mmCIF file of C-alpha atoms (C1' of nucleotides) in Angstrom:
data_model
loop_
_atom_site.group_PDB
_atom_site.id
_atom_site.type_symbol
_atom_site.label_atom_id
_atom_site.label_comp_id
_atom_site.label_asym_id
_atom_site.label_seq_id
_atom_site.Cartn_x
_atom_site.Cartn_y
_atom_site.Cartn_z
ATOM 1 C CA MET A 1 0.949 2.774 55.682
ATOM 2 C CA THR A 2 0.320 2.027 51.991
ATOM 3 C CA GLN A 3 2.971 3.403 49.595
ATOM 4 C CA LEU A 4 2.195 6.687 47.811
ATOM 5 C CA TYR A 5 3.886 8.019 44.680
ATOM 6 C CA SER A 6 4.265 11.357 42.923
ATOM 7 C CA ILE A 7 4.097 11.680 39.211
ATOM 8 C CA SER A 8 7.928 11.916 38.921
ATOM 9 C CA ASP A 9 8.319 8.901 41.118
ATOM 10 C CA LEU A 10 6.433 6.819 38.702
ATOM 11 C CA SER A 11 7.869 8.467 35.564
ATOM 12 C CA LYS A 12 11.413 7.712 36.939
ATOM 13 C CA GLU A 13 10.681 4.165 37.973
ATOM 14 C CA PHE A 14 9.109 3.324 34.577
ATOM 15 C CA ASP A 15 11.359 5.541 32.564
ATOM 16 C CA ILE A 16 8.566 7.494 31.000
ATOM 17 C CA THR A 17 7.753 11.204 30.983
ATOM 18 C CA PRO A 18 5.111 12.789 33.254
ATOM 19 C CA ARG A 19 3.419 13.867 30.144
ATOM 20 C CA THR A 20 2.778 10.141 29.207
ATOM 21 C CA ILE A 21 1.253 9.526 32.660
ATOM 22 C CA ARG A 22 -1.039 12.465 32.389
ATOM 23 C CA PHE A 23 -1.954 11.445 28.951
ATOM 24 C CA TYR A 24 -3.078 8.055 30.197
ATOM 25 C CA GLU A 25 -5.137 9.771 32.854
ATOM 26 C CA SER A 26 -6.779 11.925 30.185
ATOM 27 C CA LYS A 27 -7.761 8.743 28.386
ATOM 28 C CA GLY A 28 -9.300 7.370 31.528
ATOM 29 C CA LEU A 29 -6.680 4.697 32.127
ATOM 30 C CA LEU A 30 -5.591 6.185 35.480
ATOM 31 C CA ALA A 31 -7.384 8.211 38.065
ATOM 32 C CA PRO A 32 -5.094 9.385 40.810
ATOM 33 C CA ARG A 33 -6.271 11.228 43.879
ATOM 34 C CA ARG A 34 -5.444 14.897 44.240
ATOM 35 C CA GLU A 35 -3.946 16.768 47.064
ATOM 36 C CA GLY A 36 -4.557 20.356 46.140
ATOM 37 C CA GLN A 37 -3.147 20.333 42.528
ATOM 38 C CA ARG A 38 -0.783 17.458 42.858
ATOM 39 C CA ARG A 39 -1.493 13.854 41.660
ATOM 40 C CA ILE A 40 -1.075 11.260 44.380
ATOM 41 C CA TYR A 41 -0.769 7.785 43.245
ATOM 42 C CA THR A 42 -1.444 4.648 45.248
ATOM 43 C CA SER A 43 0.302 1.281 44.751
ATOM 44 C CA SER A 44 -2.860 0.243 43.038
ATOM 45 C CA ASP A 45 -2.576 2.986 40.511
ATOM 46 C CA ARG A 46 1.144 1.954 40.097
ATOM 47 C CA VAL A 47 0.052 -1.501 39.179
ATOM 48 C CA ARG A 48 -2.409 -0.246 36.730
ATOM 49 C CA LEU A 49 0.378 1.770 35.020
ATOM 50 C CA LYS A 50 2.619 -1.287 35.036
ATOM 51 C CA LEU A 51 -0.096 -3.198 33.209
ATOM 52 C CA ILE A 52 -0.648 -0.358 30.703
ATOM 53 C CA LEU A 53 3.081 -0.362 29.879
ATOM 54 C CA ARG A 54 3.128 -4.165 29.570
ATOM 55 C CA GLY A 55 0.322 -3.876 27.073
ATOM 56 C CA ARG A 56 2.279 -1.115 25.235
ATOM 57 C CA ARG A 57 5.271 -3.462 24.898
ATOM 58 C CA LEU A 58 3.017 -6.094 23.292
ATOM 59 C CA GLY A 59 1.649 -3.543 20.650
ATOM 60 C CA PHE A 60 -1.723 -3.051 22.342
ATOM 61 C CA SER A 61 -3.553 0.187 21.927
ATOM 62 C CA LEU A 62 -4.468 2.024 25.093
ATOM 63 C CA ASP A 63 -8.113 1.031 24.534
ATOM 64 C CA GLU A 64 -7.098 -2.664 24.327
ATOM 65 C CA SER A 65 -4.964 -2.402 27.483
ATOM 66 C CA LEU A 66 -7.877 -0.829 29.241
ATOM 67 C CA GLU A 67 -10.098 -3.586 28.190
ATOM 68 C CA ILE A 68 -7.712 -6.153 29.189
ATOM 69 C CA ILE A 69 -7.095 -4.584 32.714
ATOM 70 C CA GLU A 70 -10.855 -4.311 33.180
ATOM 71 C CA LEU A 71 -11.158 -8.038 32.540
ATOM 72 C CA TYR A 72 -8.972 -8.829 35.457
ATOM 73 C CA ASN A 73 -11.669 -7.812 37.826
ATOM 74 C CA PRO A 74 -15.107 -9.018 36.738
ATOM 75 C CA ASP A 75 -18.077 -7.854 38.685
ATOM 76 C CA ASN A 76 -19.347 -11.064 40.203
ATOM 77 C CA ASN A 77 -22.784 -9.764 40.846
ATOM 78 C CA ASN A 78 -24.327 -9.521 37.386
ATOM 79 C CA LYS A 79 -24.670 -12.950 35.942
ATOM 80 C CA LYS A 80 -25.500 -11.549 32.530
ATOM 81 C CA GLN A 81 -22.319 -9.358 32.448
ATOM 82 C CA LEU A 82 -20.316 -12.351 33.751
ATOM 83 C CA LYS A 83 -21.076 -14.341 30.598
ATOM 84 C CA THR A 84 -20.111 -11.490 28.415
ATOM 85 C CA TYR A 85 -16.811 -11.083 30.418
ATOM 86 C CA LEU A 86 -16.097 -14.789 30.164
ATOM 87 C CA GLU A 87 -16.337 -14.580 26.446
ATOM 88 C CA LYS A 88 -14.194 -11.615 26.264
ATOM 89 C CA ILE A 89 -11.628 -13.248 28.366
ATOM 90 C CA GLN A 90 -11.611 -16.234 26.201
ATOM 91 C CA GLN A 91 -11.329 -14.053 23.010
ATOM 92 C CA LYS A 92 -8.275 -12.318 24.492
ATOM 93 C CA GLN A 93 -6.786 -15.786 25.361
ATOM 94 C CA TYR A 94 -7.291 -16.866 21.873
ATOM 95 C CA ALA A 95 -5.543 -13.744 20.453
ATOM 96 C CA LEU A 96 -2.665 -14.023 22.950
ATOM 97 C CA ALA A 97 -2.227 -17.642 21.811
ATOM 98 C CA GLU A 98 -1.943 -16.438 18.251
ATOM 99 C CA GLN A 99 0.472 -13.787 19.198
ATOM 100 C CA LEU A 100 2.512 -16.470 21.038
ATOM 101 C CA LYS A 101 2.657 -18.533 17.873
ATOM 102 C CA ASP A 102 3.857 -15.448 15.863
ATOM 103 C CA ILE A 103 6.623 -14.862 18.327
ATOM 104 C CA LYS A 104 7.726 -18.508 18.312
ATOM 105 C CA ALA A 105 7.744 -18.502 14.549
ATOM 106 C CA ILE A 106 10.130 -15.429 14.691
ATOM 107 C CA GLN A 107 12.240 -17.057 17.302
ATOM 108 C CA LYS A 108 12.558 -20.177 15.041
ATOM 109 C CA SER A 109 13.693 -18.163 12.050
ATOM 110 C CA LEU A 110 16.075 -16.096 14.227
ATOM 111 C CA LYS A 111 17.613 -19.307 15.509
ATOM 112 C CA GLU A 112 18.222 -20.604 12.006
ATOM 113 C CA ALA A 113 19.782 -17.381 11.045
ATOM 114 C CA GLU A 114 21.940 -17.518 14.096
ATOM 115 C CA ALA A 115 23.036 -21.042 13.241
ATOM 116 C CA ARG A 116 24.027 -19.891 9.745
ATOM 117 C CA CYS A 117 25.892 -16.928 11.058
ATOM 118 C CA ILE A 118 27.845 -19.036 13.627
ATOM 119 C CA ASP A 119 28.505 -21.518 10.916
ATOM 120 C CA ALA A 120 29.811 -18.967 8.509
ATOM 121 C CA LEU A 121 31.929 -17.358 11.114
ATOM 122 C CA ALA A 122 33.617 -20.782 11.934
ATOM 123 C CA ASN A 123 34.722 -21.665 8.433
ATOM 124 C CA MET B 1 6.311 -21.543 -13.253
ATOM 125 C CA THR B 2 6.677 -19.554 -10.083
ATOM 126 C CA GLN B 3 3.553 -17.889 -8.838
ATOM 127 C CA LEU B 4 2.865 -14.280 -9.547
ATOM 128 C CA TYR B 5 0.587 -12.011 -7.850
ATOM 129 C CA SER B 6 -1.174 -8.652 -8.435
ATOM 130 C CA ILE B 7 -1.596 -6.145 -5.724
ATOM 131 C CA SER B 8 -5.192 -6.991 -5.373
ATOM 132 C CA ASP B 9 -4.355 -10.688 -5.119
ATOM 133 C CA LEU B 10 -2.185 -9.854 -2.137
ATOM 134 C CA SER B 11 -4.565 -7.349 -0.570
ATOM 135 C CA LYS B 12 -7.401 -9.850 -0.794
ATOM 136 C CA GLU B 13 -5.385 -12.777 0.528
ATOM 137 C CA PHE B 14 -4.116 -10.747 3.538
ATOM 138 C CA ASP B 15 -7.206 -8.553 4.001
ATOM 139 C CA ILE B 16 -5.375 -5.312 3.739
ATOM 140 C CA THR B 17 -5.826 -2.461 1.277
ATOM 141 C CA PRO B 18 -3.743 -1.917 -1.851
ATOM 142 C CA ARG B 19 -2.805 1.393 -0.309
ATOM 143 C CA THR B 20 -1.151 -0.429 2.689
ATOM 144 C CA ILE B 21 0.900 -2.525 0.218
ATOM 145 C CA ARG B 22 1.923 0.605 -1.767
ATOM 146 C CA PHE B 23 2.781 2.196 1.476
ATOM 147 C CA TYR B 24 5.022 -0.563 2.491
ATOM 148 C CA GLU B 25 6.725 -0.299 -0.797
ATOM 149 C CA SER B 26 7.239 3.417 -0.358
ATOM 150 C CA LYS B 27 8.935 2.738 2.917
ATOM 151 C CA GLY B 28 11.331 0.318 1.422
ATOM 152 C CA LEU B 29 9.848 -2.831 2.631
ATOM 153 C CA LEU B 30 8.737 -4.311 -0.726
ATOM 154 C CA ALA B 31 10.140 -3.869 -4.166
ATOM 155 C CA PRO B 32 7.970 -5.644 -6.746
ATOM 156 C CA ARG B 33 8.834 -5.828 -10.516
ATOM 157 C CA ARG B 34 6.853 -3.652 -12.866
ATOM 158 C CA GLU B 35 5.147 -4.648 -16.001
ATOM 159 C CA GLY B 36 4.469 -1.335 -17.494
ATOM 160 C CA GLN B 37 2.816 0.461 -14.660
ATOM 161 C CA ARG B 38 1.539 -2.505 -12.947
ATOM 162 C CA ARG B 39 3.193 -4.149 -9.942
ATOM 163 C CA ILE B 40 4.067 -7.826 -10.213
ATOM 164 C CA TYR B 41 4.766 -9.702 -6.914
ATOM 165 C CA THR B 42 6.706 -12.927 -6.684
ATOM 166 C CA SER B 43 6.092 -15.545 -4.091
ATOM 167 C CA SER B 44 9.110 -14.200 -2.382
ATOM 168 C CA ASP B 45 7.569 -10.756 -2.188
ATOM 169 C CA ARG B 46 4.455 -12.382 -0.742
ATOM 170 C CA VAL B 47 6.561 -14.006 1.957
ATOM 171 C CA ARG B 48 8.081 -10.576 2.836
ATOM 172 C CA LEU B 49 4.617 -9.195 3.091
ATOM 173 C CA LYS B 50 3.524 -12.000 5.350
ATOM 174 C CA LEU B 51 6.590 -11.245 7.583
ATOM 175 C CA ILE B 52 5.748 -7.641 7.665
ATOM 176 C CA LEU B 53 2.203 -8.414 8.905
ATOM 177 C CA ARG B 54 3.380 -10.783 11.404
ATOM 178 C CA GLY B 55 5.595 -8.054 12.743
ATOM 179 C CA ARG B 56 2.591 -5.769 12.737
ATOM 180 C CA ARG B 57 0.538 -8.100 14.815
ATOM 181 C CA LEU B 58 3.243 -8.050 17.406
ATOM 182 C CA GLY B 59 3.280 -4.320 17.616
ATOM 183 C CA PHE B 60 6.540 -3.790 15.746
ATOM 184 C CA SER B 61 7.072 -0.720 13.839
ATOM 185 C CA LEU B 62 7.739 -1.018 10.036
ATOM 186 C CA ASP B 63 11.387 -0.260 10.714
ATOM 187 C CA GLU B 64 11.617 -2.887 13.296
ATOM 188 C CA SER B 65 9.926 -5.409 10.944
ATOM 189 C CA LEU B 66 12.377 -4.531 8.188
ATOM 190 C CA GLU B 67 15.276 -5.017 10.608
ATOM 191 C CA ILE B 68 14.149 -8.358 11.802
ATOM 192 C CA ILE B 69 13.430 -9.501 8.139
ATOM 193 C CA GLU B 70 16.798 -8.557 7.087
ATOM 194 C CA LEU B 71 18.365 -10.527 9.888
ATOM 195 C CA TYR B 72 16.875 -13.657 8.254
ATOM 196 C CA ASN B 73 19.364 -13.544 5.338
ATOM 197 C CA PRO B 74 22.850 -12.519 6.701
ATOM 198 C CA ASP B 75 25.425 -11.769 4.181
ATOM 199 C CA ASN B 76 27.825 -14.698 4.659
ATOM 200 C CA ASN B 77 30.730 -13.012 2.958
ATOM 201 C CA ASN B 78 31.653 -10.209 5.271
ATOM 202 C CA LYS B 79 32.949 -11.600 8.575
ATOM 203 C CA LYS B 80 32.936 -8.174 10.293
ATOM 204 C CA GLN B 81 29.248 -7.662 9.393
ATOM 205 C CA LEU B 82 28.446 -11.196 10.363
ATOM 206 C CA LYS B 83 29.468 -10.481 13.902
ATOM 207 C CA THR B 84 27.228 -7.408 14.110
ATOM 208 C CA TYR B 85 24.399 -9.494 12.600
ATOM 209 C CA LEU B 86 24.921 -12.148 15.193
ATOM 210 C CA GLU B 87 24.683 -9.569 18.072
ATOM 211 C CA LYS B 88 21.504 -8.054 16.663
ATOM 212 C CA ILE B 89 20.014 -11.472 16.119
ATOM 213 C CA GLN B 90 20.761 -12.247 19.807
ATOM 214 C CA GLN B 91 19.349 -8.906 20.916
ATOM 215 C CA LYS B 92 16.118 -9.626 19.201
ATOM 216 C CA GLN B 93 16.061 -13.047 20.632
ATOM 217 C CA TYR B 94 16.236 -11.528 24.121
ATOM 218 C CA ALA B 95 13.580 -8.949 23.361
ATOM 219 C CA LEU B 96 11.410 -11.611 22.015
ATOM 220 C CA ALA B 97 11.915 -13.736 25.190
ATOM 221 C CA GLU B 98 10.808 -10.700 27.157
ATOM 222 C CA GLN B 99 7.775 -10.188 25.056
ATOM 223 C CA LEU B 100 7.029 -13.886 25.597
ATOM 224 C CA LYS B 101 7.146 -13.335 29.434
ATOM 225 C CA ASP B 102 4.739 -10.489 29.087
ATOM 226 C CA ILE B 103 2.256 -12.612 27.116
ATOM 227 C CA LYS B 104 2.504 -15.457 29.616
ATOM 228 C CA ALA B 105 1.853 -13.015 32.548
ATOM 229 C CA ILE B 106 -1.279 -11.732 30.923
ATOM 230 C CA GLN B 107 -2.414 -15.277 30.136
ATOM 231 C CA LYS B 108 -2.012 -16.260 33.812
ATOM 232 C CA SER B 109 -3.987 -13.248 34.973
ATOM 233 C CA LEU B 110 -6.672 -14.118 32.468
ATOM 234 C CA LYS B 111 -6.826 -17.675 33.435
ATOM 235 C CA GLU B 112 -7.388 -16.573 36.980
ATOM 236 C CA ALA B 113 -10.087 -14.148 35.909
ATOM 237 C CA GLU B 114 -11.633 -16.733 33.811
ATOM 238 C CA ALA B 115 -11.720 -19.195 36.838
ATOM 239 C CA ARG B 116 -13.401 -16.492 39.120
ATOM 240 C CA CYS B 117 -15.950 -15.871 36.445
ATOM 241 C CA ILE B 118 -16.773 -19.559 36.037
ATOM 242 C CA ASP B 119 -16.934 -19.993 39.802
ATOM 243 C CA ALA B 120 -19.325 -17.059 40.198
ATOM 244 C CA LEU B 121 -21.460 -18.415 37.359
ATOM 245 C CA ALA B 122 -21.774 -21.800 39.086
ATOM 246 C CA ASN B 123 -22.937 -20.659 42.394
ATOM 247 C "C1'" DG C 1 -16.521 2.868 -28.855
ATOM 248 C "C1'" DT C 2 -17.587 3.257 -24.472
ATOM 249 C "C1'" DT C 3 -18.425 1.259 -20.157
ATOM 250 C "C1'" DT C 4 -16.279 -1.657 -16.646
ATOM 251 C "C1'" DA C 5 -12.532 -3.391 -13.943
ATOM 252 C "C1'" DC C 6 -8.191 -2.903 -12.287
ATOM 253 C "C1'" DC C 7 -4.476 -0.471 -11.855
ATOM 254 C "C1'" DT C 8 -1.679 3.974 -11.326
ATOM 255 C "C1'" DT C 9 0.252 8.651 -9.026
ATOM 256 C "C1'" DT C 10 -0.403 12.670 -6.243
ATOM 257 C "C1'" DA C 11 -1.753 14.709 -2.328
ATOM 258 C "C1'" DC C 12 -4.316 16.076 1.441
ATOM 259 C "C1'" DG C 13 -6.580 14.044 5.765
ATOM 260 C "C1'" DT C 14 -6.587 11.451 10.191
ATOM 261 C "C1'" DA C 15 -6.108 8.671 14.586
ATOM 262 C "C1'" DA C 16 -3.048 7.269 18.171
ATOM 263 C "C1'" DA C 17 0.438 8.463 21.381
ATOM 264 C "C1'" DC C 18 2.783 11.228 22.906
ATOM 265 C "C1'" DG C 19 6.663 15.643 22.536
ATOM 266 C "C1'" DT C 20 7.289 20.295 23.582
ATOM 267 C "C1'" DA C 21 6.821 25.046 24.643
ATOM 268 C "C1'" DA C 22 4.492 28.683 27.348
ATOM 269 C "C1'" DA C 23 2.791 30.401 31.366
ATOM 270 C "C1'" DG C 24 1.933 29.918 36.067
ATOM 271 C "C1'" DC C 25 1.236 27.986 41.311
ATOM 272 C "C1'" DA C 26 3.349 26.418 45.656
ATOM 273 C "C1'" DA C 27 6.724 25.260 48.817
ATOM 274 C "C1'" DC C 28 11.274 25.147 50.404
ATOM 275 C "C1'" DA C 29 16.198 27.144 50.327
ATOM 276 C "C1'" DT C 30 19.293 30.953 50.365
ATOM 277 C "C1'" DA D 1 12.150 38.368 48.435
ATOM 278 C "C1'" DT D 2 13.940 35.470 45.275
ATOM 279 C "C1'" DG D 3 15.510 31.810 43.102
ATOM 280 C "C1'" DT D 4 15.110 26.860 42.355
ATOM 281 C "C1'" DT D 5 12.425 22.632 42.092
ATOM 282 C "C1'" DG D 6 8.488 20.227 41.069
ATOM 283 C "C1'" DC D 7 4.221 20.182 39.879
ATOM 284 C "C1'" DT D 8 0.190 22.105 37.085
ATOM 285 C "C1'" DT D 9 -2.822 23.369 32.639
ATOM 286 C "C1'" DT D 10 -3.457 24.697 27.916
ATOM 287 C "C1'" DA D 11 -2.332 24.058 23.348
ATOM 288 C "C1'" DC D 12 0.022 23.434 19.300
ATOM 289 C "C1'" DG D 13 3.396 20.133 17.019
ATOM 290 C "C1'" DT D 14 5.117 15.503 15.414
ATOM 291 C "C1'" DT D 15 5.645 10.709 13.963
ATOM 292 C "C1'" DT D 16 3.653 6.401 12.314
ATOM 293 C "C1'" DA D 17 0.616 4.076 9.549
ATOM 294 C "C1'" DC D 18 -2.168 4.350 6.864
ATOM 295 C "C1'" DG D 19 -7.389 6.381 4.674
ATOM 296 C "C1'" DT D 20 -9.462 8.697 1.091
ATOM 297 C "C1'" DA D 21 -10.472 11.535 -2.584
ATOM 298 C "C1'" DA D 22 -8.993 13.276 -7.497
ATOM 299 C "C1'" DA D 23 -7.498 12.356 -11.846
ATOM 300 C "C1'" DG D 24 -5.996 9.420 -15.133
ATOM 301 C "C1'" DG D 25 -3.838 4.994 -17.905
ATOM 302 C "C1'" DT D 26 -4.872 0.399 -20.089
ATOM 303 C "C1'" DA D 27 -7.177 -3.479 -21.443
ATOM 304 C "C1'" DA D 28 -10.903 -6.804 -21.857
ATOM 305 C "C1'" DA D 29 -16.104 -6.898 -22.397
ATOM 306 C "C1'" DC D 30 -20.366 -5.500 -24.189
#
DNA sequence: GTTTACCTTTACGTAAACGTAAAGCAACAT
DNA sequence: ATGTTGCTTTACGTTTACGTAAAGGTAAAC
């Protein structure tokens, strides 16, 4: 009894157009089943879409998002590949740490600007 | 004795092309002095460029970056404007907090994937 | 004095991420 | 049977953020 979704279900839930979802499919980021012509999305597809949109919010390209998503499920069989995966994972972790620094720097500047604003308003 | 920079100074320092810097100028993000034809950048221009690139790393559009940069120096004279600025600053702070959540979520997933990788490699 | 280096403008080209219009199938509602 | 709703494909259009030639100015270097 796993949940299934139509394209408009998902487009409404995530406030994107069906076009966007189809575009992601055309780029290999999604691969829903078909029932006749219609696309049928599983809850696993839905999670994938969620992850893609999270990447989008962070300024990742679709390729980057795809790469990251694929890092979540390493193929535990191939030891050689596993090492490569591990390196990629750690590279991404480093990049994310940098991004975190950037955000915190902006937050700091905004806090200072906020304080100056409040101060000027109180005089 | 304040530092001055040529366009190639800055392009080398930040590893971007002169074209990129000129493009930012054409979009109103930079406004260097001229010495004849040549562009002369002050250290304040340099900081602005740094901020633009930080925004770029975070997936901000140039318009967004410009908006944020302008939030750093509120005009303390106009009380009415100050209130608007304050609201904008707080909106950005909220958005950044959300972005931070996104990053931490990815970090968590990557940590788990990393652990599974290490585990599989150790068996 | 002309190469060389560095800068300039103008302008067309391009990749990514969709938007949008056209034309049509398929099922259900009237 | 026919409109409405919701989906489909195809394909050209658009915005953002630059890339990339083309053609030339200027000034130091040889």
